[in-house]
PDB file of C-alpha atoms in Angstrom:
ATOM      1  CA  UNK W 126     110.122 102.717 101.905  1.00 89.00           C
ATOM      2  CA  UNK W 127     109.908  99.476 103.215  1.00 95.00           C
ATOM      3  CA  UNK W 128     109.671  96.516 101.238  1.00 97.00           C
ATOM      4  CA  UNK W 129     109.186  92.789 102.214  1.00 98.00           C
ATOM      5  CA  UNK W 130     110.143  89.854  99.178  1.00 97.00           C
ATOM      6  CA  UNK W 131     109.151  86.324  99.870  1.00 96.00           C
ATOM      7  CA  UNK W 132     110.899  83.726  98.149  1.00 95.00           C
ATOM      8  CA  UNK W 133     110.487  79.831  98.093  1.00 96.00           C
ATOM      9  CA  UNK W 134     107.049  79.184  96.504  1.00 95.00           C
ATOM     10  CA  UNK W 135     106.327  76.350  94.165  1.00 97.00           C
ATOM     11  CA  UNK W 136     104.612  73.129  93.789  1.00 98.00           C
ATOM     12  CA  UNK W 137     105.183  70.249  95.600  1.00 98.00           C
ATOM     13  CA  UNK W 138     103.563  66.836  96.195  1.00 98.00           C
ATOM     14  CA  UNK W 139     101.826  65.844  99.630  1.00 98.00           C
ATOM     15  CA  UNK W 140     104.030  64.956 101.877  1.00 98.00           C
ATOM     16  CA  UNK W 141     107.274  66.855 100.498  1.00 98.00           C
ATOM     17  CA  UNK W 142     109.011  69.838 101.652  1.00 98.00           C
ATOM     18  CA  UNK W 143     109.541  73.691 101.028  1.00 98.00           C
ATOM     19  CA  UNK W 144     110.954  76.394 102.586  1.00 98.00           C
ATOM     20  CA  UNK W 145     110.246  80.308 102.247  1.00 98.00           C
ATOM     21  CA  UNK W 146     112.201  82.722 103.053  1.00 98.00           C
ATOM     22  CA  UNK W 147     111.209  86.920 103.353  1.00 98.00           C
ATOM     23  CA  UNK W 148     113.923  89.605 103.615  1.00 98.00           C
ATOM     24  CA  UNK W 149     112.435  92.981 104.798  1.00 97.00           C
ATOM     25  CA  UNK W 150     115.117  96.060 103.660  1.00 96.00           C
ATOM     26  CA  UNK W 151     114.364  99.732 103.645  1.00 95.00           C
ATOM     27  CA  UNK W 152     114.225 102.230 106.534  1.00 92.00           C
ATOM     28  CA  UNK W 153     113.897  99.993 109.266  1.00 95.00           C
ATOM     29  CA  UNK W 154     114.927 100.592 112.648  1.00 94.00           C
ATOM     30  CA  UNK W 155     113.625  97.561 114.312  1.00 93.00           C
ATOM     31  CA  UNK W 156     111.476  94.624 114.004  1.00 96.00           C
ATOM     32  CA  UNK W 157     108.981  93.305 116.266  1.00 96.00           C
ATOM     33  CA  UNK W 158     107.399  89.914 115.458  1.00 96.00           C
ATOM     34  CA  UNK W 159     107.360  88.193 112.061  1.00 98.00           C
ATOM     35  CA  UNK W 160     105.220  85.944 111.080  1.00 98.00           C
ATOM     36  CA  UNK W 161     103.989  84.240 108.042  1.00 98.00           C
ATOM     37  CA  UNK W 162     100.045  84.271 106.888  1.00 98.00           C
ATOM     38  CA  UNK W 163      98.468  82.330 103.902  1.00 98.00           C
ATOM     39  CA  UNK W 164      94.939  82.465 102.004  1.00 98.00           C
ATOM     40  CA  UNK W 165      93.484  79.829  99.965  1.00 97.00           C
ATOM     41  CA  UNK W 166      91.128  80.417  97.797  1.00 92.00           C
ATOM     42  CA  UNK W 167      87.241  81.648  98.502  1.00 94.00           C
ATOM     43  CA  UNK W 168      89.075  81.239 102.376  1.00 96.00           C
ATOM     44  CA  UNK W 169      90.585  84.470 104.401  1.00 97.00           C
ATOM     45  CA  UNK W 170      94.048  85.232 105.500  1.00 98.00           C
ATOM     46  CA  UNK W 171      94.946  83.383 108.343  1.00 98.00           C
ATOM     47  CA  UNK W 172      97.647  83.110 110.251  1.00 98.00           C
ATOM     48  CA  UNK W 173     100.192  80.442 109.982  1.00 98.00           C
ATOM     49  CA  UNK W 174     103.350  80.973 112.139  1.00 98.00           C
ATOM     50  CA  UNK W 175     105.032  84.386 114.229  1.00 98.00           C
ATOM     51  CA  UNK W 176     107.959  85.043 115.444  1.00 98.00           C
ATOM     52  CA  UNK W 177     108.856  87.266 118.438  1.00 96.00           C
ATOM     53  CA  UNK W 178     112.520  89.185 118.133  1.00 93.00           C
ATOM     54  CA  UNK W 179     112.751  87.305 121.173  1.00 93.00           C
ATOM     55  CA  UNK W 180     112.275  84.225 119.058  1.00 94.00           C
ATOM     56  CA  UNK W 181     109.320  83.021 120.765  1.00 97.00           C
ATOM     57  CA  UNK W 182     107.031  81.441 118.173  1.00 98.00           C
ATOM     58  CA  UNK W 183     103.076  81.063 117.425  1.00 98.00           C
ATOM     59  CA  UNK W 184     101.530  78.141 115.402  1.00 98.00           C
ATOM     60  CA  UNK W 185      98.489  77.605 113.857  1.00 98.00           C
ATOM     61  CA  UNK W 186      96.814  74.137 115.350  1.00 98.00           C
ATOM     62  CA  UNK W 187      97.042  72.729 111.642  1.00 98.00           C
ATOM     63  CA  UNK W 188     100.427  73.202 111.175  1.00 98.00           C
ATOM     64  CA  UNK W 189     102.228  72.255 114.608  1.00 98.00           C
ATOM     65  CA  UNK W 190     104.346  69.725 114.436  1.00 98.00           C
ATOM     66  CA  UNK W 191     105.105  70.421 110.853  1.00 98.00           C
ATOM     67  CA  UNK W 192     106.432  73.924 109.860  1.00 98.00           C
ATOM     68  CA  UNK W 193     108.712  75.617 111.318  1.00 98.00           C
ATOM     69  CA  UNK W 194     109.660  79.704 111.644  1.00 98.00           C
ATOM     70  CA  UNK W 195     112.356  81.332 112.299  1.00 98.00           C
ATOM     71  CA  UNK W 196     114.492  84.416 111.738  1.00 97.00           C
ATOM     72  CA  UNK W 197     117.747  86.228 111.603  1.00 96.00           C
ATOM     73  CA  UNK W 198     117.288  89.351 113.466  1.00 95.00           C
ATOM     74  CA  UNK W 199     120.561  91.077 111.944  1.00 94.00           C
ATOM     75  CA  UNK W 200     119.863  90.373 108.236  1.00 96.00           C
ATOM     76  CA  UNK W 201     116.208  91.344 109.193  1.00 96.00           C
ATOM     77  CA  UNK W 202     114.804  87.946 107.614  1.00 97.00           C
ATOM     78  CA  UNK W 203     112.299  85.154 108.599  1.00 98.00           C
ATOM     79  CA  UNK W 204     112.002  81.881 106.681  1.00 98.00           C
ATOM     80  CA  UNK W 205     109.509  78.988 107.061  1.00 98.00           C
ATOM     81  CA  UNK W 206     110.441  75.490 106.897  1.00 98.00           C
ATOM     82  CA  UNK W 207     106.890  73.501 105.816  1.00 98.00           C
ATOM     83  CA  UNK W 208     107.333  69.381 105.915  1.00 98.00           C
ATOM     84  CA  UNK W 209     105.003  67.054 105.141  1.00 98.00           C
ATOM     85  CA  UNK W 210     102.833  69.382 103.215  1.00 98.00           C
ATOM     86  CA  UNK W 211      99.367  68.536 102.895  1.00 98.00           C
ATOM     87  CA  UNK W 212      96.913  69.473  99.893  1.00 97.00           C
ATOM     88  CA  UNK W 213      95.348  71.669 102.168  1.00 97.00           C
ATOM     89  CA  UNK W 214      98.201  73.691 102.608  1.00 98.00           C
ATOM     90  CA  UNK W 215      97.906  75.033  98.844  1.00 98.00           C
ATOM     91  CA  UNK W 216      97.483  78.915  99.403  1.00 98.00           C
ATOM     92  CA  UNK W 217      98.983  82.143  98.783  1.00 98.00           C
ATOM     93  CA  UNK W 218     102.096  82.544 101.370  1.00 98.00           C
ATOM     94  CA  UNK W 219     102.313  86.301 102.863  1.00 98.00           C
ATOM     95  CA  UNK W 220     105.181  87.820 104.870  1.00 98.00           C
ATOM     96  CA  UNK W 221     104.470  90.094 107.397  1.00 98.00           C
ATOM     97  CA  UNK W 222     106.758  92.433 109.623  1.00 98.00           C
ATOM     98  CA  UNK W 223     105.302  95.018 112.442  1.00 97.00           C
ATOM     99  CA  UNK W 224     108.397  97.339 113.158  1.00 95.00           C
ATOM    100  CA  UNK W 225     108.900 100.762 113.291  1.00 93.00           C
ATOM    101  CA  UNK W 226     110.793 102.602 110.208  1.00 93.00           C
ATOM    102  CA  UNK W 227     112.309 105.317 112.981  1.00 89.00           C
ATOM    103  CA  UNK W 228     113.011 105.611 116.937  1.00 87.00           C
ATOM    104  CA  UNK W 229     110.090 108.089 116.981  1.00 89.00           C
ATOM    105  CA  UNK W 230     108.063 105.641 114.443  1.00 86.00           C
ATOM    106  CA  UNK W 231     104.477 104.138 115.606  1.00 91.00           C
ATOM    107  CA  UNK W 232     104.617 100.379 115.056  1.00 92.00           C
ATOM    108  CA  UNK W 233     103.721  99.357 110.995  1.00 95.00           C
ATOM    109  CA  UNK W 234     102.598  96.222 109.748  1.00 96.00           C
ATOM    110  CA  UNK W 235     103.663  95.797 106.362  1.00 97.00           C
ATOM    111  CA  UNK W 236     103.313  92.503 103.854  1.00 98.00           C
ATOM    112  CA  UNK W 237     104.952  91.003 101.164  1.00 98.00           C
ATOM    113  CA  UNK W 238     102.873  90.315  97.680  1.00 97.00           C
ATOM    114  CA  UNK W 239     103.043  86.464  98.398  1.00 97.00           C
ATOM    115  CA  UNK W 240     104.453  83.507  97.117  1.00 97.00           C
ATOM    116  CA  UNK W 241     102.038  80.457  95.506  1.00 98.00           C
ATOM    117  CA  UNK W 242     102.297  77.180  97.470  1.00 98.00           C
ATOM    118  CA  UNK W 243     100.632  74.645  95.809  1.00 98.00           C
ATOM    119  CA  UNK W 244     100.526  70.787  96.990  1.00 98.00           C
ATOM    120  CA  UNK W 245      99.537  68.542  94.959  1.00 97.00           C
ATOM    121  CA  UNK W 246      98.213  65.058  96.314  1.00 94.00           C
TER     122      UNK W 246
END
């Protein structure tokens, strides 16, 4: 089984700072991108920032230039380092992973259960 745990959530006022971490563990024999996703309320999941194992990154228009990913491809974790957080940024933080459990695995996406980020202006 794999699981991914997200850590790092809280509240925060505009303009501050947080930073979440996710650890995937489990069978896992390698990981393909990371990324992180979030969904606000009445709103759908959308993405916020991936990761390549490469380390080649993806950002959502409305958060260049203030969060930033990144990962440790031997302790299989990705964090996310949000500054100057805007109100709008209040939403449920997912983790996501698409790797493959075995070397004759299919690719998997799997998810964390999320982690409340809630700016406050």
């Amino acid at each position: 089984q794999v699981q991914l745990v997200e850590s790092g959530g809280g509240l925060v006022q505009a303009g501050g700072s947080l930073r979440l971490s996710c650890a995937a563990s489990g069978s896992i024999f390698s990981i393909n991108a990371m990324g992180w996703y979030r969904q606000a309320p009445g709103k759908q999941r959308e993405l916020v920032a991936a990761i390549t194992s490469g380390s080649e990154t993806n950002y959502a228009d409305s958060v260049k230039g203030r969060f930033t990913i990144s990962r440790d491809n031997a302790k299989n974790t990705v964090n996310l380092q949000m500054n100057s957080l805007k109100p709008e940024d209040t939403a449920v933080y997912y983790c996501n992973a698409n790797l493959r459990e075995r070397l004759w695995s299919g690719l998997g996406s799997y998810w964390g259960k999320g982690t409340l980020v809630t700016v406050s202006s």
